[in-house]
mmCIF file of C-alpha atoms in Angstrom:
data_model
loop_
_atom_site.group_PDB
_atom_site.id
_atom_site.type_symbol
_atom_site.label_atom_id
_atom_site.label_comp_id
_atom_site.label_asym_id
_atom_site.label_seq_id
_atom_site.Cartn_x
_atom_site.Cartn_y
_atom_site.Cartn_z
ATOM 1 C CA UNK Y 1 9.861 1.215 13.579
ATOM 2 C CA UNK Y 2 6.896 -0.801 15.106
ATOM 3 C CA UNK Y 3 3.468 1.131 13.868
ATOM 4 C CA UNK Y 4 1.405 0.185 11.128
ATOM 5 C CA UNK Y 5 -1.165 2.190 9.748
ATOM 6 C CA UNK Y 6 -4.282 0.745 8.216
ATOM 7 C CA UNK Y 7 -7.310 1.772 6.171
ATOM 8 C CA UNK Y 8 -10.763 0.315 6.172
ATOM 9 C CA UNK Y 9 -13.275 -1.472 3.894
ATOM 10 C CA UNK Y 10 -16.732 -1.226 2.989
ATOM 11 C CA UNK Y 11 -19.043 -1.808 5.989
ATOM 12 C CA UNK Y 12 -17.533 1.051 7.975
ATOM 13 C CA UNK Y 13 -19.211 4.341 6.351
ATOM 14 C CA UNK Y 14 -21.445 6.338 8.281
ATOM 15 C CA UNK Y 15 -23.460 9.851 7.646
ATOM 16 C CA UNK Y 16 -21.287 12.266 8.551
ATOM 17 C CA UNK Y 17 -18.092 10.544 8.535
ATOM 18 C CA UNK Y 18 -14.986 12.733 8.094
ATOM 19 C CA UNK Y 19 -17.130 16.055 8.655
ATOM 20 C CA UNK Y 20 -15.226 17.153 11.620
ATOM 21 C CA UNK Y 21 -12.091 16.658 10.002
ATOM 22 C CA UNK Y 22 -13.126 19.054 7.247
ATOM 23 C CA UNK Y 23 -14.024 21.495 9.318
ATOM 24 C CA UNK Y 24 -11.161 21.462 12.046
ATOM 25 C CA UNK Y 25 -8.534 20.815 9.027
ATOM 26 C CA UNK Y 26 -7.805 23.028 5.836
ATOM 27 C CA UNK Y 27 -5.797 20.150 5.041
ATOM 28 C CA UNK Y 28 -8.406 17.409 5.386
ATOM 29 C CA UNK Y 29 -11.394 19.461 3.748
ATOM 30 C CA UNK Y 30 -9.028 19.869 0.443
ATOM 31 C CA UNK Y 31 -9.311 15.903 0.092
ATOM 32 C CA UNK Y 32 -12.703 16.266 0.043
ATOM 33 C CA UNK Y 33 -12.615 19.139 -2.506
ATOM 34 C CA UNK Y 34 -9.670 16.946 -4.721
ATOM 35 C CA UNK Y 35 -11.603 13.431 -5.076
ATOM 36 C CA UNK Y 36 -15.565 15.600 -5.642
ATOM 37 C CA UNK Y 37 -13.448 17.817 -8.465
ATOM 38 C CA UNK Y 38 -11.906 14.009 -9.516
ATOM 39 C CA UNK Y 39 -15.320 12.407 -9.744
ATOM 40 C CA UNK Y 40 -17.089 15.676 -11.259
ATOM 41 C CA UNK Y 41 -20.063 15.758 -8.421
ATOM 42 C CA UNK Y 42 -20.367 16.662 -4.546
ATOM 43 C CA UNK Y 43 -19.599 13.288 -3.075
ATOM 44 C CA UNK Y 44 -18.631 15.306 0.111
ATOM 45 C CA UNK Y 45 -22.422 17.102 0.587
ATOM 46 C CA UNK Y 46 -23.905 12.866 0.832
ATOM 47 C CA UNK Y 47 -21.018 11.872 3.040
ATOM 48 C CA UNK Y 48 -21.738 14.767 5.530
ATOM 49 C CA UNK Y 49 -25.404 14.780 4.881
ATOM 50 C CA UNK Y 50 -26.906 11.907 3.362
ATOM 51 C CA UNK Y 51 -29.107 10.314 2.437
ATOM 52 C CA UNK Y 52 -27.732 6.957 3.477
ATOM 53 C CA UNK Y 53 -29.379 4.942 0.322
ATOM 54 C CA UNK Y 54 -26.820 7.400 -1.443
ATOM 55 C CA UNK Y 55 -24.053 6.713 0.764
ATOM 56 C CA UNK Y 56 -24.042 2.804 1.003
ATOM 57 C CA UNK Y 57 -24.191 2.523 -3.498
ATOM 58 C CA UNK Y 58 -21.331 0.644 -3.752
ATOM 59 C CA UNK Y 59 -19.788 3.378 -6.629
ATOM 60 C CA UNK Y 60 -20.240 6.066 -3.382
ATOM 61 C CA UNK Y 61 -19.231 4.476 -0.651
ATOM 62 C CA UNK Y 62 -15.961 2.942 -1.866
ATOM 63 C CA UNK Y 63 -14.308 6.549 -2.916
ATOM 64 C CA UNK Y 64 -16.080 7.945 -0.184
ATOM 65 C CA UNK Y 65 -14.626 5.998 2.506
ATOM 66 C CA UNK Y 66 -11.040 6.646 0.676
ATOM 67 C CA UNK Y 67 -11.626 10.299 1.294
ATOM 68 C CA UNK Y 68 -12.649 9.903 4.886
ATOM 69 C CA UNK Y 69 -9.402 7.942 5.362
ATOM 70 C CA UNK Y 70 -6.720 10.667 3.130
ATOM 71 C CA UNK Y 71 -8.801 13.308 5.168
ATOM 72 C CA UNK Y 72 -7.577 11.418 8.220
ATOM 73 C CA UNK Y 73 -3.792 10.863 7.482
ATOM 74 C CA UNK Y 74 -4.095 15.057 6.102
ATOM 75 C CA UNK Y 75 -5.091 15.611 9.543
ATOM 76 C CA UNK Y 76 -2.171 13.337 11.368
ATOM 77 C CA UNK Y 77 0.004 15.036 8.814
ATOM 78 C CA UNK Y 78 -0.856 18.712 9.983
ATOM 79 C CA UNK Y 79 -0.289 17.810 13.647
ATOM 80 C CA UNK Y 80 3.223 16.122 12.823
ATOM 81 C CA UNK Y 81 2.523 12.358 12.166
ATOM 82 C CA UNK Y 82 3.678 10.998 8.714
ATOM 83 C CA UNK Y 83 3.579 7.739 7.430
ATOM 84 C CA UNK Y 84 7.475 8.347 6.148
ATOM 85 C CA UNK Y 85 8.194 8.775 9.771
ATOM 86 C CA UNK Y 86 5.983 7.084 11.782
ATOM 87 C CA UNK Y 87 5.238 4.169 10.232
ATOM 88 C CA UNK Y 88 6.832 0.733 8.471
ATOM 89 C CA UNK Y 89 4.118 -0.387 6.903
ATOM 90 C CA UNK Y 90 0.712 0.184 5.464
ATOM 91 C CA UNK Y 91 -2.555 -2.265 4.922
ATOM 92 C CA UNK Y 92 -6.177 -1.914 3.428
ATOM 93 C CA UNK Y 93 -8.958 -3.990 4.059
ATOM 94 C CA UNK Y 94 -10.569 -4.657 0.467
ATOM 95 C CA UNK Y 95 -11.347 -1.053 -0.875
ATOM 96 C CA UNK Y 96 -8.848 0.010 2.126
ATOM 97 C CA UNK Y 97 -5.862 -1.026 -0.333
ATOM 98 C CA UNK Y 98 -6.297 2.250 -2.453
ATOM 99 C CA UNK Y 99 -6.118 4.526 0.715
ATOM 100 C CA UNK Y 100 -3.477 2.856 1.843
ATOM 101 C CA UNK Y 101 -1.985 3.103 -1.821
ATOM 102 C CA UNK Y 102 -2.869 6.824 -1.601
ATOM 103 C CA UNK Y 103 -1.418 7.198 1.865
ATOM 104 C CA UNK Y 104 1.999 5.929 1.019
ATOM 105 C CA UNK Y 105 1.927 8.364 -2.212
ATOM 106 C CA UNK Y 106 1.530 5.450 -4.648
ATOM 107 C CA UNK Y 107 -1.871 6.650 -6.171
ATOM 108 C CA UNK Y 108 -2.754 10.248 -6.236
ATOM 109 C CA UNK Y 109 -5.927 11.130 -4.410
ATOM 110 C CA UNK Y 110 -7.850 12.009 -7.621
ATOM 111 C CA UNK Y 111 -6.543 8.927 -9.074
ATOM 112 C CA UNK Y 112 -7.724 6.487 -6.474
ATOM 113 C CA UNK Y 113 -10.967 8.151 -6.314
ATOM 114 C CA UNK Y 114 -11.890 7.784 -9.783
ATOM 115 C CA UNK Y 115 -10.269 3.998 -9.673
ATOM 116 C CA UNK Y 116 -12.655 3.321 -6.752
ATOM 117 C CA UNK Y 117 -15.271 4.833 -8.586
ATOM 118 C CA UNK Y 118 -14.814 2.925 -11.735
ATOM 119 C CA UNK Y 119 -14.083 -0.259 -9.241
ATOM 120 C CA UNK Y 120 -17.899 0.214 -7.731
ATOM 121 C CA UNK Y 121 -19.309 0.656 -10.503
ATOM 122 C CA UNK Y 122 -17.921 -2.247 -12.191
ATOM 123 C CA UNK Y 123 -18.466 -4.669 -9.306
ATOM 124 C CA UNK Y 124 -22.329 -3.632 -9.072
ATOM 125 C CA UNK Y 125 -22.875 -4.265 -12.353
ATOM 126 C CA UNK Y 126 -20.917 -7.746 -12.480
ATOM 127 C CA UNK Y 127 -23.977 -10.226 -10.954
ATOM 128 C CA UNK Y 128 -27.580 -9.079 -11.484
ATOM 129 C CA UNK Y 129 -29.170 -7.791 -8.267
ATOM 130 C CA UNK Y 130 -30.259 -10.781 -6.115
ATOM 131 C CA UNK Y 131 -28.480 -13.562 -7.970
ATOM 132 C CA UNK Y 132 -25.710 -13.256 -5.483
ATOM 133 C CA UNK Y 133 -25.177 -13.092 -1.406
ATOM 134 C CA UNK Y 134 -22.266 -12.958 0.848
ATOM 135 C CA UNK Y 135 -22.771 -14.517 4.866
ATOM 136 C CA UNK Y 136 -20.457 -14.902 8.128
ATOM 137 C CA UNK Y 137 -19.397 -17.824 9.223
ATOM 138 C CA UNK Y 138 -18.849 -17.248 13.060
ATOM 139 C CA UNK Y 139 -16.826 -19.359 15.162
ATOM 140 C CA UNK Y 140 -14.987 -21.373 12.613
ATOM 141 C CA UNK Y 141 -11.519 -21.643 11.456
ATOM 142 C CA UNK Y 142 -10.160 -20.714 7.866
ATOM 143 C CA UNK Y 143 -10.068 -24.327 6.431
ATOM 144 C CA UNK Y 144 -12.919 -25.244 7.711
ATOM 145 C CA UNK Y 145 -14.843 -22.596 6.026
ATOM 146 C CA UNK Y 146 -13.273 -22.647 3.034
ATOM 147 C CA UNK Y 147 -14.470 -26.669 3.285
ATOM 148 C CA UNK Y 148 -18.032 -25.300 3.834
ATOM 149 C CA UNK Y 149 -18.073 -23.123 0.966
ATOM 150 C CA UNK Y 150 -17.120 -26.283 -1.076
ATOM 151 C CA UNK Y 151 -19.199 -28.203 0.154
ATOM 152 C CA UNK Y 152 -22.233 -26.128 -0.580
ATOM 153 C CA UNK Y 153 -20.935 -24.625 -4.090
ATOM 154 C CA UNK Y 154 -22.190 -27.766 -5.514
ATOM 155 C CA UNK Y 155 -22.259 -26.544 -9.328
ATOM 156 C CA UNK Y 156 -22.155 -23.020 -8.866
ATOM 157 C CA UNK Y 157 -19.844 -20.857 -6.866
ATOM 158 C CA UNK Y 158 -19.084 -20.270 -3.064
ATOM 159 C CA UNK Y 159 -15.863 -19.390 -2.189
ATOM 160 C CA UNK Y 160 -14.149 -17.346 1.029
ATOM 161 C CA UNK Y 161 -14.112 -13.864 0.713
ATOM 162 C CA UNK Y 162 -12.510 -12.485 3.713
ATOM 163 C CA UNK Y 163 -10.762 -14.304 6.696
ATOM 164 C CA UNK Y 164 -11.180 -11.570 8.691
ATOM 165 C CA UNK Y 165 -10.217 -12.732 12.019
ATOM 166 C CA UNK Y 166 -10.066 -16.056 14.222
ATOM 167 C CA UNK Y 167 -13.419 -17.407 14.040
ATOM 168 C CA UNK Y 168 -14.540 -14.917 11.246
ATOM 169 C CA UNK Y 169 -15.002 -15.747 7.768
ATOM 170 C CA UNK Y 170 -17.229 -14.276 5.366
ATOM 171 C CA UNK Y 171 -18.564 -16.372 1.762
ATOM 172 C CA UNK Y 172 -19.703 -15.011 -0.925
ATOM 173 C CA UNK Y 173 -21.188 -16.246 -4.339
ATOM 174 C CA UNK Y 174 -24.238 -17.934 -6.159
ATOM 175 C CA UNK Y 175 -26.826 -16.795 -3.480
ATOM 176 C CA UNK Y 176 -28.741 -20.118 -3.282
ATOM 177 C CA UNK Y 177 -25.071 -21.756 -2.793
ATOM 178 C CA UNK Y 178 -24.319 -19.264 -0.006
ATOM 179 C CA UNK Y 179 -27.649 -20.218 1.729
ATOM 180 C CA UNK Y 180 -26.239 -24.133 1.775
ATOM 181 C CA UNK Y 181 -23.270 -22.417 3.322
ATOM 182 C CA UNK Y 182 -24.935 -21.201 6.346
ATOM 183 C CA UNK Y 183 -26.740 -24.434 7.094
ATOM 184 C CA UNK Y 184 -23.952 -26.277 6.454
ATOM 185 C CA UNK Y 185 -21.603 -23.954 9.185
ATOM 186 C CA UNK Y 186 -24.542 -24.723 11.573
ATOM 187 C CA UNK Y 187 -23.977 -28.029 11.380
ATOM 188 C CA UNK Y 188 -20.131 -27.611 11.062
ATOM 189 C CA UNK Y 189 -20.345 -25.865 14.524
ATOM 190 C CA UNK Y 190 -20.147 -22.388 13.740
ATOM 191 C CA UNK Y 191 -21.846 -20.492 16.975
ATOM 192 C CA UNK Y 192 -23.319 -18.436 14.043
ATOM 193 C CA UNK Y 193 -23.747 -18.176 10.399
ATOM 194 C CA UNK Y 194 -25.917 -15.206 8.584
ATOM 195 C CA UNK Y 195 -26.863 -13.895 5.406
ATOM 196 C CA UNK Y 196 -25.068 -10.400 4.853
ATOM 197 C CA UNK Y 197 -26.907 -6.840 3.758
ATOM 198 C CA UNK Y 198 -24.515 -6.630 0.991
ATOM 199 C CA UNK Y 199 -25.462 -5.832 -2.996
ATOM 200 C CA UNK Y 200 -23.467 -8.124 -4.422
ATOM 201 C CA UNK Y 201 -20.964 -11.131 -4.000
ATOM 202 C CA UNK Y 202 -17.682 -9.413 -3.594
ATOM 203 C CA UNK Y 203 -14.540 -11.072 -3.687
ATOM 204 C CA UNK Y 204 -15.454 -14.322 -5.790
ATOM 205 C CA UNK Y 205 -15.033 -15.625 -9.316
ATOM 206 C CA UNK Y 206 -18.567 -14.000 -9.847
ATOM 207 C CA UNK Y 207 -16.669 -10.724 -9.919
ATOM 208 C CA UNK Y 208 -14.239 -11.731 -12.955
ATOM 209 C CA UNK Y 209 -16.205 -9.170 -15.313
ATOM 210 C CA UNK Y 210 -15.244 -6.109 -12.641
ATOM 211 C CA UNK Y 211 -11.100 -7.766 -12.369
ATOM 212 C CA UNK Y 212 -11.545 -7.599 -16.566
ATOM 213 C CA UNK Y 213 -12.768 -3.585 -16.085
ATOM 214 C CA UNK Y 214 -10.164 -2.822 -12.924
ATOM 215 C CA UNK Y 215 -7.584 -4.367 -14.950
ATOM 216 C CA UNK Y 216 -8.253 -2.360 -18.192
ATOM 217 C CA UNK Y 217 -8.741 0.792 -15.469
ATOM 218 C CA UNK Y 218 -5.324 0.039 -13.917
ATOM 219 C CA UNK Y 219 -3.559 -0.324 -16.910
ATOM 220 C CA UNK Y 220 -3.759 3.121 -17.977
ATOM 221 C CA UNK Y 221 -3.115 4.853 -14.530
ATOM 222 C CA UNK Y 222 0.327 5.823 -12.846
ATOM 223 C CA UNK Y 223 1.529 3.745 -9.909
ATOM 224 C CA UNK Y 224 4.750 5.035 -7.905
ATOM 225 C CA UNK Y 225 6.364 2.787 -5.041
ATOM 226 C CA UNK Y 226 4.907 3.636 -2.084
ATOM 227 C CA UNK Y 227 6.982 5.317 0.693
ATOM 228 C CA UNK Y 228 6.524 2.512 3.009
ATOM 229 C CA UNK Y 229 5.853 -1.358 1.783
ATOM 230 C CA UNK Y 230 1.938 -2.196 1.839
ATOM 231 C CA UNK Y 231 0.699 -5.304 2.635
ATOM 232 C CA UNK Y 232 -1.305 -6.759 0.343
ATOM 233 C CA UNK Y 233 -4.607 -8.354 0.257
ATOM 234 C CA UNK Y 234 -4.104 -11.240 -1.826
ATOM 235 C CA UNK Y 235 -0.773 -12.205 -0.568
ATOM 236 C CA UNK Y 236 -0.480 -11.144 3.200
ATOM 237 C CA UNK Y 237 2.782 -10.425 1.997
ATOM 238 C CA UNK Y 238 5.077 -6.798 1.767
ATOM 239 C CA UNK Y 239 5.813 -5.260 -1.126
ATOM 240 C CA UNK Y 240 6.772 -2.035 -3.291
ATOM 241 C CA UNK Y 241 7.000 -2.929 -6.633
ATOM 242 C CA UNK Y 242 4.751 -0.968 -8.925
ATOM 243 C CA UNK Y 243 4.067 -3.636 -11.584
ATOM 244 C CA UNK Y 244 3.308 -6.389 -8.590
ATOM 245 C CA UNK Y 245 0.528 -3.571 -6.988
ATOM 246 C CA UNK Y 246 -1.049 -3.557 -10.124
ATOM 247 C CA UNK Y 247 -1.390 -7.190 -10.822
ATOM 248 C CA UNK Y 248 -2.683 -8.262 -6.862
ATOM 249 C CA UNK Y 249 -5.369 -4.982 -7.079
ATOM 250 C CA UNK Y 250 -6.080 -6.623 -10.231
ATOM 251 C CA UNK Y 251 -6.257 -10.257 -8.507
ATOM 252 C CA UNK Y 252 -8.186 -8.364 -5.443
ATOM 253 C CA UNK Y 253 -11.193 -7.969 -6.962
ATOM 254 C CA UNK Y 254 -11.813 -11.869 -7.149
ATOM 255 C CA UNK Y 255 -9.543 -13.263 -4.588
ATOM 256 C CA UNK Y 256 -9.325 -13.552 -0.600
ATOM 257 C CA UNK Y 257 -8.607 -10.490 1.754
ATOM 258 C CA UNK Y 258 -6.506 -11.911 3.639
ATOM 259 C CA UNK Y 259 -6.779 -9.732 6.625
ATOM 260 C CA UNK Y 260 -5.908 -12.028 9.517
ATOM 261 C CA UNK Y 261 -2.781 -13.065 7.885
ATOM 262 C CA UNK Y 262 -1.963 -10.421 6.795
ATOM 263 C CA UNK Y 263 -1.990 -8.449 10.367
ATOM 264 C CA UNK Y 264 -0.432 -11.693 12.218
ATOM 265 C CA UNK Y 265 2.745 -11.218 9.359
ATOM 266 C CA UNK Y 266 2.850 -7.294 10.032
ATOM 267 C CA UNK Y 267 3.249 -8.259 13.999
ATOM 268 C CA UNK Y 268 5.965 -11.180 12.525
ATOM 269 C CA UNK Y 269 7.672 -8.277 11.283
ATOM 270 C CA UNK Y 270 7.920 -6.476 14.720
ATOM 271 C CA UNK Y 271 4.669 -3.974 14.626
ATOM 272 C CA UNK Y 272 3.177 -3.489 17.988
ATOM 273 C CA UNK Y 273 1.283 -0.386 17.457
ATOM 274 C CA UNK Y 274 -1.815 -0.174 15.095
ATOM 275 C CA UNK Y 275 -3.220 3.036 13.988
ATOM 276 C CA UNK Y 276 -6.710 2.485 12.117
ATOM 277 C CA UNK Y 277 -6.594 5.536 9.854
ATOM 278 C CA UNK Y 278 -10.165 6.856 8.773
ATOM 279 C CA UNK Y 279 -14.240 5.676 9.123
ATOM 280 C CA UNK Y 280 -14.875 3.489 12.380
ATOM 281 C CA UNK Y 281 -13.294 1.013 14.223
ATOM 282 C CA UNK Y 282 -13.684 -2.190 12.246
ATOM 283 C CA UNK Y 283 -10.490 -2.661 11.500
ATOM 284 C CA UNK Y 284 -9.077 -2.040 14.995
ATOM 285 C CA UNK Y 285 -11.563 -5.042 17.075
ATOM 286 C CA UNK Y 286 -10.474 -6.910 13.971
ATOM 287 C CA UNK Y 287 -6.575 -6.476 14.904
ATOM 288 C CA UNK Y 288 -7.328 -7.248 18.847
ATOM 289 C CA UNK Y 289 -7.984 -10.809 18.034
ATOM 290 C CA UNK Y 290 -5.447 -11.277 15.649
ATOM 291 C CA UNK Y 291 -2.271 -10.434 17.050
ATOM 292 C CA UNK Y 292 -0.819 -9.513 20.626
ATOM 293 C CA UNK Y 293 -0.517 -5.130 20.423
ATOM 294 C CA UNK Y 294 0.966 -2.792 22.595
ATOM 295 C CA UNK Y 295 -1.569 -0.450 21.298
ATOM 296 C CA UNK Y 296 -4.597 -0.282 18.689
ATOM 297 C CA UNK Y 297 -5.888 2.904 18.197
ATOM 298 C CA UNK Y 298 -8.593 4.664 15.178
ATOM 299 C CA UNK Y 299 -8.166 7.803 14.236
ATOM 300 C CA UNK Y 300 -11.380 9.528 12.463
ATOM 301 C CA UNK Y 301 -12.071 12.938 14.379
ATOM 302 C CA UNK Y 302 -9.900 15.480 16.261
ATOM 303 C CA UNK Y 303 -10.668 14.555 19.626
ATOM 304 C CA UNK Y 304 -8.981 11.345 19.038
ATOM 305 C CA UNK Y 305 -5.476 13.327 18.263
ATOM 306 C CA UNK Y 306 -4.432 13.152 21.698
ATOM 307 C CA UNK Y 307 -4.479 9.393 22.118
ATOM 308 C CA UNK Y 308 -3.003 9.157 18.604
ATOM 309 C CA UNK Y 309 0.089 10.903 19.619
ATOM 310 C CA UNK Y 310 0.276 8.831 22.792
ATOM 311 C CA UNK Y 311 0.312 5.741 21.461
ATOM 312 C CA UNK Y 312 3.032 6.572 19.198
ATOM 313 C CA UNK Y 313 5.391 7.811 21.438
ATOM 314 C CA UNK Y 314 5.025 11.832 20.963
ATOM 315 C CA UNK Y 315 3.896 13.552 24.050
#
């Protein structure tokens, strides 16, 4: 089997996301239902309606996007399309990890959702508000970044967050530290470097108080091997051992996503066909630069169905 499918991260959420899902699928508007009975309040009503300062609190959007994404795969599911038997693997960028974790029936829905809450939460809370920053580093390799983010951590902290794709790497850390970073990849050649909209410096050692609550969190919750191996963030790497999931979600919170690796060792293992399950298309641009694909597709709304089904072989 050559398909993968994969689940995105924070940055992709949008108002209304998932909506017409819910209302074309009985299936997909029960996930909805499961994670706002999980979390005890109508997370569905802001994802369909807003308001977006609601949406984009870190504690919202991270479950929310997971329901957007089981929604999704509920869908595939009622029109014939399984992960059991269409696909070989599954990845998550960042937050994306639990969907896919959900997806491959390793994490209940309800279980995720209050995990991702709980994960939010805890990662907010980590760095007082404005003491941190994340930025892009456009248009430089992986080492090379990671040498800028040493070079301006000085005393404090600036580390890579994401290598995300060729030529995309995002920092994150101290925020004065992070603001050496982006002069420094100016003069390192990057064709751009920016400060991120982001409300806190994800994926650092600045998040070690959130890994010390997730790992507390995922102690006490039930993880089942997944159906299909899952990728993971922290290792590029396959795997469907209970106890490892645990530890790398654990080791998430403060390490790398290693998202280009990570999709260049899926296509090492023979997947061609990429099926970005749930909110956007982030994940799929991010996958046409990495590796050569016979087909990328996102799935987030019924009209896309069709082309789903085509790419995978089934009309």
């Amino acid at each position: 089997m050559t398909n993968a499918f994969v689940f995105p991260g924070q940055g992709s959420q949008a108002i209304g996301m998932g909506k017409a899902l819910a209302d074309h699928y009985a299936a997909a508007r029960a996930v909805f239902e499961e994670v706002d009975d999980a979390l005890g309040e109508k997370l569905s009503d802001i994802v369909f309606n807003g308001p977006e300062d609601q949406l984009t609190l870190t504690a919202n959007t991270q479950p929310a996007l997971m329901a957007v994404s089981l929604a999704a795969l509920r869908a595939l599911e009622a029109e014939g399309i399984t992960i059991k038997q269409h696909a070989a693997f599954v990845a998550g960028h960042s937050l994306g990890e639990y969907s896919a974790l959900a997806a491959a029936g390793a994490l209940t829905v309800t279980d995720a959702a209050r995990l991702l809450r709980t994960r939010g939460n805890a990662m907010q809370k980590a760095v007082p508000v404005g003491e941190g920053a994340m930025a892009a580093l456009l248009g430089l390799d992986f080492d090379t970044a990671v040498a800028v983010a040493r070079e301006a951590a000085q005393d404090d902290v600036c580390e890579a967050a994401n290598d995300n794709a060729p030529g995309q790497v995002v920092v994150s850390g101290a925020k004065l530290a992070v603001i050496r970073a982006v002069d420094i990849a100016k003069g390192k050649g990057a064709k751009r470097a920016m400060l991120l909209n982001v409300s806190a410096p994800f994926h650092c050692r600045l998040m070690q108080p959130a890994a010390e609550a997730m790992a507390e969190a995922l102690a006490a919750a039930t993880i089942a091997a997944p159906i299909v191996p899952i990728f993971a963030n922290v290792t590029a790497a396959p795997t469907a051992d209970p106890e490892a999931i645990r530890k790398q979600l654990v080791a998430q919170v403060t390490g790398t996503v290693r998202w280009r690796e990570s999709v260049s060792a899926m296509a090492g293992a023979g997947v061609d066909k990429f099926v970005e399950v749930g909110a956007g298309k982030v994940l799929s641009g991010l996958i046409r630069r990495i590796a050569p694909a016979e087909g990328v597709i996102d799935f987030g709304k019924p009209s896309d169905i069709a082309d789903v089904k085509a790419l995978l072989g089934l009309v």
